[in-house]
Amino acid sequence: MRRVGIALLGCGTVGRGFVELVERERPRIAARHDVDLRIDRILIRDNDKERAGVDRRLLTRSAIAAIDDECDVVVELIGGVHSAGAFVRRAIANGRNVVTANKALLAMNGAELFNAAAANDVSIGFEASVCGAIPIVRVLKSAFAGDEIESIEGVVNGTCNFILSCMERGSAFAEALSCAQERGFAEADATLDVDGVDAAQKMRILASLAFDAPVVRESVVGIRGVTPHEIERARIGGNSIRLVARAERIAGGVAIDVAPRELDANHLFANVRDENNTVVVRGRASGEIVLSGKGAGALPTASAVLADVIEIAKSPSRRTAYAI
Amino acid sequence: MRRVGIALLGCGTVGRGFVELVERERPRIAARHDVDLRIDRILIRDNDKERAGVDRRLLTRSAIAAIDDECDVVVELIGGVHSAGAFVRRAIANGRNVVTANKALLAMNGAELFNAAAANDVSIGFEASVCGAIPIVRVLKSAFAGDEIESIEGVVNGTCNFILSCMERGSAFAEALSCAQERGFAEADATLDVDGVDAAQKMRILASLAFDAPVVRESVVGIRGVTPHEIERARIGGNSIRLVARAERIAGGVAIDVAPRELDANHLFANVRDENNTVVVRGRASGEIVLSGKGAGALPTASAVLADVIEIAKSPSRRTAYAI
């Protein structure tokens, strides 16, 4: 059995979910995949916080200690671009594989990080960075390997969808947002979600996997301007407003478009509720393939992180098949 | 660039789709995956049949010639259990990787074939054997690697669903069946589809990937007994009848259940039409993940076959990560 040491950076909502899931699933993973997963170190910022179910002896406030200790995989669940980016760079330079749920970091510095990973012969797993538990990264990488992808469209931001769903049920925007924050779906600063930037970042990541072509046009409109009145008017007409993100092949490259859309009640996306996500991939040979599932939440996101860790643990080569 | 030679066994609907797709996608696959795919031989039964777009020089009626020639992957698209099984066994014994869309063969002889493949250090790709273009095999293998799967449920037989959809629109059973056959969704002998055996075979394959436990209970009812009257009565009540297949963990193993169900118009499965399939996988951490897409048809099935061929072509080790 292969022993795989994990350094976990960050112990917030998803981090604690990851600790819980590894603890629970370790015996099954060992039996099925022949790898013995161990979290050796957990990087935290605040030593005094209560963290139920987390072994305090693993906690450290030293990023250098966490990253430089012997480990096979660094799991980055800090979020944000600056510290997280510095830690991921250091992990790669030290020859560590990285798994991250950080779409902002990849959208901003993906090319640099994947080049560094390739140069150091390590992998970056990022399934959890897009659409939580939905295995859209894997599906684009492997299931569509023999097909030409024409477009990707979806409800890819769980926070926005949760807010719009609450507003449909009569909540005000601010109330819906704080409810999303309480449930752990939205960041303390939900600006990136609400303004559509997060959805656009996800579509950039998916587009880079799908199209082998540069983004030449991008239009991003968030849900900040959507009024309770518009939602109510849509609801009365039997419709729903959803933040729809789309990437498609156009002449010279890829166009990305993110905007709130009023949709008929029968529309696939109108039936995506709360923190759920749905993505439709249209392939020239495959036709439409639809994937739906939880786009946010501690355990769903942690399950995507863990799937990447297991894939790296089992891989004979450390290098990823694809970089974005 | 790695040159990958393919021996194609069978040149029916899916086989011709595969030839067309390889021809069309070869340059893109070479650029993206660094493999040069070539179909070197095509095993056929009848030399005189018209096969538009197929290079006649590749055709052979000698299975031994096709399998024993130097090649990297044998793609089995003959169907049936006896000849196909003999050819797949020979291919494995000769050290060839195999990709097959043949769920009957795997349901019947899967354990033996996967053991033989492991002993010979070759892979068997079988994504296309279940639910056409839907990447359910990949998703169960990798995306749920870190989660415990509780149940799998779905509309997994495109032929039955096509027949039920036609009957909803007023066709008689026989008319609907021959329409499915004309469109290439149903076999000449559709008994396995209509009696639910095909759906049960698919659930056995999925269950073996998902549960690591034996099937201890199986109940299979097909759509043969569904009358136009029942469908009409359901339709008038706003409902739909669908053949629903389910596999779930129970005490001591796995229970498989296949039966026609009357479903409310809002039910996810009621909205699966024609040859489409939908599968819902429920994971303890991930929650419900839904996958939908074309469950039959030449190009959708061929795209799943081709994805497996590319995965094998790129794999540093020849051995599959999982066997069923």
XYZ file of C-alpha atoms in Angstrom:
648
model
C 0.000 0.000 0.000
C 1.259 3.446 -0.946
C 1.333 5.914 1.937
C 0.366 9.393 0.775
C 1.101 12.330 3.060
C -1.053 15.421 2.739
C -0.280 18.976 3.852
C -3.567 20.823 4.147
C -3.405 24.598 3.792
C -6.473 26.212 5.344
C -9.023 24.808 7.740
C -12.180 26.757 6.930
C -15.496 25.280 5.816
C -14.141 23.134 2.989
C -10.929 22.338 4.879
C -12.844 20.911 7.826
C -15.062 19.002 5.392
C -11.918 17.538 3.831
C -10.538 16.465 7.220
C -13.854 14.821 8.084
C -14.113 13.059 4.722
C -10.536 11.722 4.760
C -11.076 10.431 8.284
C -14.318 8.703 7.344
C -13.304 7.296 3.955
C -9.692 6.263 4.690
C -10.411 2.531 5.172
C -12.559 2.312 2.030
C -9.981 4.223 -0.007
C -7.210 1.947 1.244
C -9.190 -1.164 0.297
C -10.260 0.100 -3.076
C -7.361 2.214 -4.288
C -4.477 0.720 -2.321
C -3.382 4.094 -0.949
C -3.117 5.054 2.699
C -4.004 8.748 2.976
C -2.697 10.724 5.931
C -3.098 14.404 6.707
C 0.285 15.233 8.236
C -0.010 18.989 8.705
C -2.754 21.605 8.683
C -1.851 25.243 8.119
C -4.093 27.639 10.044
C -4.055 31.370 10.659
C -5.709 31.465 14.051
C -4.610 29.018 16.730
C -7.474 29.722 19.097
C -10.392 28.922 16.824
C -12.549 25.936 17.724
C -12.176 23.132 15.167
C -14.281 20.151 16.116
C -12.934 16.851 14.830
C -9.524 18.240 13.877
C -6.461 16.800 15.626
C -4.794 19.868 17.201
C -1.340 18.258 17.014
C -1.453 18.605 13.206
C -2.060 22.357 13.309
C 0.705 24.776 12.438
C 0.840 28.483 11.743
C 4.030 28.127 9.723
C 3.332 27.824 6.016
C 6.972 26.962 5.406
C 6.826 24.098 7.884
C 3.614 22.788 6.330
C 4.846 22.952 2.736
C 8.460 21.954 3.254
C 7.768 18.955 5.453
C 7.887 15.670 3.609
C 4.517 15.242 1.931
C 3.170 14.011 -1.377
C 0.293 16.380 -1.954
C -0.336 19.954 -0.830
C -4.074 20.660 -0.640
C -4.665 24.413 -0.918
C -8.011 25.481 0.550
C -7.104 28.984 1.686
C -8.636 30.851 -1.212
C -7.572 34.264 -2.438
C -4.725 34.939 -4.806
C -1.706 36.292 -2.929
C -0.811 33.995 -0.006
C -2.377 30.993 -1.698
C -0.381 31.725 -4.871
C 2.884 32.043 -2.941
C 2.238 28.751 -1.137
C 1.303 26.892 -4.305
C 4.432 28.209 -6.084
C 6.607 27.067 -3.200
C 4.933 23.655 -3.087
C 5.516 23.168 -6.827
C 9.124 24.343 -6.599
C 9.603 21.771 -3.812
C 8.305 19.010 -6.071
C 4.937 18.624 -4.364
C 1.730 17.825 -6.200
C -0.995 20.370 -5.553
C -4.764 20.058 -5.323
C -6.705 23.279 -5.141
C -10.278 24.521 -5.090
C -9.077 28.052 -5.854
C -10.575 29.170 -9.145
C -9.520 32.788 -8.668
C -5.881 31.737 -8.427
C -6.130 29.544 -11.528
C -8.040 32.149 -13.509
C -5.349 34.718 -12.630
C -2.134 32.666 -12.657
C -3.111 29.320 -14.193
C -0.713 29.418 -17.141
C 2.290 30.265 -14.932
C 1.397 27.630 -12.318
C 0.788 24.859 -14.844
C 4.061 25.646 -16.592
C 5.870 25.498 -13.260
C 4.138 22.204 -12.434
C 5.173 20.721 -15.786
C 8.773 21.898 -15.303
C 8.850 20.273 -11.848
C 7.062 17.131 -12.996
C 4.182 17.520 -10.547
C 0.404 17.648 -10.949
C -2.175 20.286 -10.167
C -5.643 18.890 -9.489
C -8.405 21.474 -9.706
C -11.711 19.617 -10.068
C -13.074 21.378 -6.968
C -12.340 24.830 -8.390
C -15.313 24.630 -10.751
C -18.852 23.579 -9.808
C -18.172 21.834 -6.494
C -19.002 18.149 -6.650
C -19.815 18.115 -10.393
C -16.948 16.337 -12.167
C -16.887 18.769 -15.073
C -13.081 19.066 -15.252
C -12.636 15.286 -15.530
C -15.442 15.025 -18.066
C -14.013 17.747 -20.303
C -10.510 16.292 -20.044
C -11.329 12.687 -20.729
C -14.892 11.998 -21.868
C -14.696 14.587 -24.656
C -11.151 13.617 -25.653
C -12.382 12.314 -29.009
C -14.992 14.933 -29.738
C -15.065 18.569 -30.741
C -16.759 20.693 -28.091
C -18.999 23.385 -29.541
C -20.227 25.153 -26.405
C -20.427 24.990 -22.615
C -23.329 26.651 -20.862
C -24.533 26.549 -17.318
C -25.554 27.810 -13.946
C -22.097 27.663 -12.392
C -22.297 29.986 -9.400
C -24.003 28.398 -6.404
C -24.032 31.614 -4.385
C -25.843 33.622 -7.068
C -28.263 30.811 -7.645
C -28.948 30.491 -3.937
C -29.584 34.262 -3.723
C -31.880 34.252 -6.772
C -33.753 31.212 -5.400
C -34.256 32.954 -2.025
C -35.412 36.151 -3.754
C -37.934 34.079 -5.726
C -39.303 32.927 -2.387
C -39.638 36.550 -1.291
C -36.361 37.418 0.448
C -34.641 40.731 -0.124
C -31.200 40.650 -1.749
C -29.266 41.455 1.459
C -31.188 38.860 3.449
C -30.627 36.206 0.767
C -26.905 37.024 0.654
C -26.432 36.757 4.400
C -28.343 33.483 4.400
C -25.947 32.161 1.724
C -23.033 33.297 3.894
C -24.449 31.610 6.996
C -24.750 28.338 5.137
C -21.126 28.543 4.024
C -21.884 28.900 0.293
C -20.767 32.530 -0.038
C -17.456 34.103 0.960
C -17.432 36.886 3.551
C -16.774 39.155 0.563
C -19.254 37.910 -2.020
C -18.403 40.646 -4.546
C -16.837 38.206 -7.019
C -19.933 36.007 -6.930
C -22.511 38.754 -7.119
C -20.768 40.610 -9.949
C -20.470 37.525 -12.141
C -16.663 37.510 -11.935
C -16.596 34.109 -10.267
C -18.815 32.610 -12.993
C -16.583 34.153 -15.668
C -13.462 32.732 -13.975
C -15.038 29.281 -13.987
C -15.964 29.572 -17.650
C -12.378 30.625 -18.451
C -11.078 27.503 -16.757
C -13.619 25.279 -18.544
C -13.009 27.023 -21.876
C -9.265 26.466 -21.589
C -9.921 22.743 -21.124
C -12.470 22.554 -23.911
C -11.367 24.736 -26.769
C -7.581 25.030 -27.239
C -8.241 28.618 -28.302
C -7.919 32.024 -26.660
C -10.810 33.974 -25.179
C -11.306 36.820 -27.628
C -14.555 38.248 -26.306
C -15.910 38.451 -22.778
C -19.036 40.068 -21.432
C -19.793 39.780 -17.711
C -22.924 41.055 -15.990
C -23.682 39.947 -12.425
C -26.898 39.811 -10.411
C -26.386 43.012 -8.443
C -28.733 44.885 -10.766
C -31.501 42.275 -10.575
C -34.353 43.841 -8.586
C -36.953 42.068 -6.445
C -39.488 43.624 -8.802
C -37.996 41.904 -11.850
C -37.869 38.575 -10.035
C -41.483 38.945 -8.935
C -42.593 39.914 -12.442
C -40.770 36.885 -13.865
C -42.295 34.631 -11.202
C -45.820 35.855 -11.953
C -45.231 35.126 -15.634
C -44.146 31.565 -14.672
C -40.484 32.325 -15.354
C -37.265 32.358 -13.351
C -34.162 34.515 -13.477
C -30.858 32.634 -13.475
C -27.259 33.732 -13.886
C -26.277 31.886 -17.069
C -22.645 31.546 -18.122
C -21.682 30.484 -21.619
C -18.481 29.787 -23.529
C -18.566 29.034 -27.217
C -16.295 28.765 -30.181
C -16.460 31.790 -32.477
C -14.253 32.954 -35.332
C -10.722 33.484 -33.971
C -11.278 31.975 -30.541
C -13.742 31.684 -27.703
C -16.498 34.036 -26.510
C -17.510 34.068 -22.845
C -20.770 35.556 -21.738
C -22.194 35.804 -18.203
C -25.557 37.462 -17.558
C -28.855 37.060 -15.702
C -31.473 35.575 -18.028
C -35.210 35.263 -17.661
C -36.071 31.656 -18.468
C -39.280 29.757 -19.085
C -40.285 27.457 -16.208
C -39.574 24.407 -18.401
C -36.038 25.497 -19.156
C -33.410 23.178 -17.714
C -31.693 26.055 -15.917
C -34.933 27.406 -14.398
C -35.077 24.138 -12.468
C -31.628 24.565 -10.954
C -32.340 25.648 -7.387
C -30.363 26.937 -4.412
C -26.674 26.025 -4.404
C -27.019 23.523 -7.235
C -25.154 23.909 -10.499
C -25.915 22.541 -13.962
C -23.570 22.491 -16.933
C -24.470 21.538 -20.499
C -21.604 20.555 -22.771
C -22.431 20.285 -26.442
C -20.119 18.060 -28.485
C -20.254 17.636 -32.231
C -20.452 13.837 -32.010
C -21.688 13.318 -28.436
C -24.591 15.746 -28.593
C -25.576 17.453 -25.351
C -24.307 16.069 -22.077
C -25.810 17.589 -18.939
C -24.173 17.434 -15.515
C -25.918 18.630 -12.365
C -25.075 18.578 -8.699
C -24.098 20.575 -5.672
C -21.947 23.516 -6.719
C -20.941 24.497 -3.213
C -20.869 23.225 0.346
C -18.177 21.708 2.522
C -18.548 17.982 1.837
C -19.473 18.159 -1.871
C -16.435 20.368 -2.537
C -14.249 18.217 -0.295
C -15.307 15.115 -2.240
C -13.985 16.720 -5.449
C -10.713 17.635 -3.704
C -10.349 14.097 -2.387
C -11.002 12.550 -5.821
C -8.072 14.598 -7.172
C -5.843 13.572 -4.257
C -6.625 9.904 -4.918
C -5.978 10.294 -8.647
C -2.578 11.819 -7.945
C -1.843 9.177 -5.315
C -2.567 6.399 -7.814
C -0.851 7.979 -10.783
C 2.348 6.239 -11.896
C 3.577 9.501 -13.387
C 3.232 12.688 -11.385
C 2.653 14.899 -14.383
C -0.894 15.938 -15.329
C -2.226 14.994 -18.695
C -3.525 18.514 -19.192
C -2.729 21.923 -17.972
C -4.987 24.900 -18.384
C 4.004 11.412 -31.408
C 2.819 7.940 -30.422
C 1.325 5.954 -33.296
C -1.624 3.865 -32.134
C -2.894 1.120 -34.416
C -6.509 0.058 -34.093
C -8.148 -3.194 -35.178
C -11.868 -2.576 -35.480
C -14.111 -5.618 -35.118
C -17.514 -4.946 -36.655
C -18.619 -2.266 -39.049
C -22.301 -1.786 -38.268
C -23.949 1.437 -37.136
C -21.548 2.261 -34.311
C -18.546 0.865 -36.189
C -19.145 3.175 -39.157
C -19.673 6.054 -36.715
C -16.313 5.220 -35.152
C -14.562 5.185 -38.542
C -16.129 8.554 -39.408
C -15.218 10.082 -36.048
C -11.594 8.889 -36.086
C -11.212 10.226 -39.613
C -12.653 13.607 -38.669
C -10.975 14.061 -35.295
C -7.523 12.587 -36.028
C -5.736 15.946 -36.512
C -7.262 17.473 -33.374
C -6.455 14.368 -31.333
C -2.871 14.400 -32.602
C -2.457 18.072 -31.665
C -4.079 17.760 -28.273
C -3.136 14.301 -27.068
C 0.039 13.646 -29.042
C -1.227 10.339 -30.403
C -1.628 9.413 -34.048
C -4.650 7.109 -34.310
C -4.870 4.749 -37.264
C -7.488 2.136 -38.038
C -5.369 -0.619 -39.575
C -7.954 -3.364 -40.032
C -11.737 -3.693 -40.004
C -13.315 -7.087 -39.435
C -16.569 -7.546 -41.358
C -18.890 -10.467 -41.979
C -20.238 -9.537 -45.381
C -17.847 -8.295 -48.061
C -20.526 -7.054 -50.423
C -22.277 -4.590 -48.152
C -22.082 -0.928 -49.067
C -20.039 1.023 -46.503
C -19.813 4.682 -47.444
C -16.708 6.405 -46.141
C -14.914 3.174 -45.204
C -11.619 2.367 -46.953
C -12.234 -1.055 -48.514
C -8.555 -1.966 -48.340
C -8.843 -2.174 -44.539
C -11.672 -4.716 -44.628
C -11.040 -8.331 -43.765
C -13.248 -11.302 -43.063
C -10.530 -13.021 -41.051
C -10.888 -12.343 -37.337
C -7.509 -13.962 -36.733
C -5.830 -11.642 -39.214
C -7.501 -8.609 -37.657
C -6.640 -9.508 -34.071
C -3.204 -10.985 -34.587
C -1.866 -8.209 -36.781
C 0.299 -5.731 -34.944
C -2.045 -3.290 -33.272
C -2.321 -1.482 -29.963
C -6.061 -1.535 -29.383
C -8.783 -3.931 -30.500
C -12.147 -2.140 -30.682
C -14.951 -4.683 -30.395
C -18.231 -3.420 -31.869
C -19.727 -6.717 -32.991
C -22.086 -7.218 -30.076
C -23.384 -10.559 -28.877
C -21.581 -12.852 -26.507
C -20.088 -15.803 -28.383
C -17.959 -14.548 -31.300
C -17.299 -11.243 -29.613
C -16.173 -13.063 -26.455
C -13.850 -15.363 -28.385
C -12.295 -12.396 -30.191
C -11.862 -10.350 -27.019
C -10.233 -13.337 -25.246
C -7.829 -13.826 -28.136
C -6.992 -10.116 -28.242
C -6.234 -10.091 -24.514
C -4.151 -13.268 -24.755
C -2.179 -11.561 -27.542
C -1.448 -8.599 -25.281
C -3.837 -6.188 -26.973
C -5.834 -3.559 -25.130
C -9.540 -3.840 -25.775
C -12.290 -1.223 -26.001
C -15.819 -2.538 -26.177
C -19.385 -1.257 -26.232
C -20.655 -4.755 -25.465
C -22.521 -4.684 -22.148
C -23.962 -8.182 -22.636
C -20.470 -9.638 -22.889
C -19.284 -7.771 -19.782
C -22.399 -8.610 -17.808
C -21.914 -12.293 -18.684
C -18.121 -12.703 -18.666
C -16.785 -9.495 -17.122
C -14.971 -11.068 -14.181
C -13.169 -13.613 -16.401
C -12.210 -10.995 -19.017
C -10.945 -8.442 -16.490
C -8.892 -11.120 -14.742
C -7.394 -12.134 -18.085
C -6.679 -8.490 -18.904
C -4.938 -7.979 -15.550
C -2.871 -11.151 -16.052
C -1.812 -9.929 -19.503
C -1.222 -6.350 -18.349
C -3.716 -4.860 -20.798
C -6.733 -2.595 -20.407
C -10.410 -3.033 -21.164
C -12.240 0.230 -21.852
C -16.006 -0.059 -21.619
C -17.412 3.453 -21.250
C -19.581 2.935 -24.344
C -21.166 -0.211 -22.921
C -23.358 1.812 -20.552
C -25.467 4.855 -21.486
C -23.854 5.788 -24.802
C -22.193 9.178 -24.643
C -22.779 9.704 -20.909
C -19.427 9.294 -19.128
C -20.905 7.366 -16.221
C -18.129 4.750 -16.056
C -15.408 7.420 -15.790
C -17.419 9.373 -13.246
C -18.002 6.347 -11.003
C -14.357 5.305 -11.281
C -12.738 8.622 -10.601
C -15.093 11.381 -9.436
C -16.547 9.231 -6.656
C -13.174 7.769 -5.680
C -13.297 9.553 -2.322
C -16.977 9.152 -1.584
C -19.302 6.365 -0.588
C -21.976 5.767 -3.218
C -25.410 5.079 -1.755
C -27.476 4.476 -4.880
C -27.546 4.726 -8.671
C -30.856 5.244 -10.415
C -31.721 6.075 -13.962
C -33.335 5.742 -17.320
C -30.549 3.707 -18.890
C -32.162 2.019 -21.864
C -32.493 4.330 -24.871
C -34.545 1.835 -26.886
C -37.210 1.409 -24.189
C -37.324 5.127 -23.610
C -37.679 5.789 -27.322
C -40.529 3.254 -27.541
C -42.312 4.704 -24.483
C -41.864 8.247 -25.866
C -43.358 7.202 -29.236
C -46.266 5.447 -27.503
C -46.929 8.632 -25.533
C -47.275 10.402 -28.883
C -49.803 7.792 -29.982
C -47.787 5.054 -31.695
C -48.543 1.391 -31.118
C -45.800 -0.709 -29.510
C -44.799 -2.536 -32.703
C -44.676 0.693 -34.706
C -42.560 2.404 -32.024
C -40.180 -0.557 -31.922
C -39.642 -0.650 -35.657
C -39.082 3.107 -35.659
C -36.373 2.620 -32.984
C -34.825 -0.084 -35.154
C -34.886 2.112 -38.266
C -33.051 4.850 -36.424
C -30.375 2.413 -35.310
C -31.183 2.600 -31.578
C -32.596 -0.910 -31.241
C -30.995 -4.196 -32.222
C -32.715 -6.385 -34.827
C -33.609 -8.563 -31.831
C -34.761 -6.047 -29.243
C -35.809 -8.711 -26.721
C -33.053 -7.806 -24.257
C -34.096 -4.148 -24.341
C -37.824 -4.682 -24.141
C -37.621 -7.230 -21.309
C -35.442 -4.994 -19.137
C -32.470 -7.371 -19.337
C -30.291 -4.757 -21.011
C -31.084 -2.212 -18.287
C -30.293 -4.816 -15.618
C -26.981 -5.673 -17.322
C -26.048 -1.982 -17.307
C -26.935 -1.634 -13.635
C -24.812 -4.704 -12.850
C -21.846 -3.079 -14.550
C -22.425 0.237 -12.761
C -23.027 -1.501 -9.434
C -19.772 -3.415 -9.734
C -17.945 -0.101 -10.200
C -19.808 1.639 -7.406
C -20.301 -0.750 -4.544
C -17.544 -3.354 -4.084
C -20.281 -5.726 -3.018
C -22.167 -8.592 -4.658
C -25.665 -8.308 -6.131
C -27.841 -10.209 -3.652
C -31.265 -9.287 -4.964
C -32.429 -8.607 -8.503
C -35.898 -7.894 -9.833
C -36.327 -7.198 -13.553
C -39.552 -6.223 -15.271
C -39.467 -4.882 -18.830
C -41.895 -2.751 -20.838
C -43.514 -5.564 -22.797
C -46.518 -5.549 -20.483
C -47.047 -1.784 -20.668
C -50.252 -1.221 -22.633
C -51.176 1.793 -24.810
C -54.119 2.173 -22.441
C -51.865 2.570 -19.387
C -49.687 5.083 -21.204
C -52.731 7.058 -22.307
C -54.205 6.999 -18.806
C -50.880 8.229 -17.368
C -50.653 10.936 -20.041
C -54.168 12.203 -19.296
C -53.223 12.400 -15.605
C -50.167 14.486 -16.572
C -47.781 11.590 -15.894
C -45.303 9.546 -17.891
C -44.238 5.913 -17.760
C -40.478 5.313 -17.781
C -38.357 2.205 -17.363
C -36.430 3.018 -14.187
C -33.392 1.003 -13.144
C -31.958 1.228 -9.654
C -29.020 -0.231 -7.760
C -28.604 0.404 -4.079
C -26.656 -0.808 -1.117
C -28.667 -3.064 1.191
C -27.659 -5.354 4.040
C -25.257 -7.967 2.660
C -24.757 -6.472 -0.765
C -26.509 -4.685 -3.597
C -30.121 -4.782 -4.781
C -30.937 -4.171 -8.437
C -34.427 -3.300 -9.528
C -35.689 -2.594 -13.063
C -39.354 -1.777 -13.693
C -41.679 0.597 -15.541
C -42.783 3.414 -13.220
C -45.510 5.996 -13.579
C -43.930 9.347 -12.772
C -45.239 12.830 -12.158
C -44.595 15.248 -15.048
C -42.130 17.184 -12.864
C -40.038 14.115 -12.103
C -36.541 14.279 -13.544
C -37.004 10.957 -15.348
C -40.389 11.940 -16.855
C -38.459 14.568 -18.790
C -36.036 12.083 -20.308
C -37.265 11.675 -23.873
C -36.540 9.444 -26.854
C -33.100 7.837 -26.882
C -31.796 10.002 -24.039
C -30.579 8.536 -20.770
C -30.296 10.076 -17.311
C -28.430 8.651 -14.350
C -28.522 9.947 -10.781
C -25.675 8.914 -8.526
C -26.134 9.629 -4.845
C -22.930 9.930 -2.831
C -22.771 10.334 0.929
C -20.550 13.421 0.696
C -21.190 14.602 -2.875
C -24.980 14.522 -2.702
C -26.831 13.815 -5.938
C -24.978 14.111 -9.209
C -27.103 13.867 -12.343
C -25.743 12.967 -15.766
C -27.867 13.124 -18.920
C -27.178 12.642 -22.578
C -27.683 10.472 -25.619
C -27.825 6.838 -24.576
C -27.686 5.440 -28.083
C -26.837 6.397 -31.643
C -23.788 5.894 -33.829
C -21.751 9.033 -33.144
C -22.568 9.466 -29.435
C -21.577 5.837 -28.772
C -18.533 6.146 -31.029
C -17.413 9.226 -29.071
C -17.379 7.150 -25.860
C -15.410 4.386 -27.610
C -12.919 6.916 -28.941
C -12.438 8.529 -25.511
C -11.439 5.100 -24.159
C -9.067 4.491 -27.078
C -7.388 7.849 -26.429
C -7.112 7.142 -22.696
C -5.418 3.824 -23.402
C -3.199 5.410 -26.048
C -2.007 8.031 -23.553
C -1.661 5.733 -20.588
C 1.926 5.101 -19.473
C 0.839 1.788 -17.977
C -1.403 -0.473 -19.996
C -3.255 -1.824 -16.998
C -6.659 -0.413 -16.055
C -7.104 1.119 -12.664
C -10.321 -0.825 -12.150
C -11.880 -3.963 -13.374
C -15.507 -4.843 -12.972
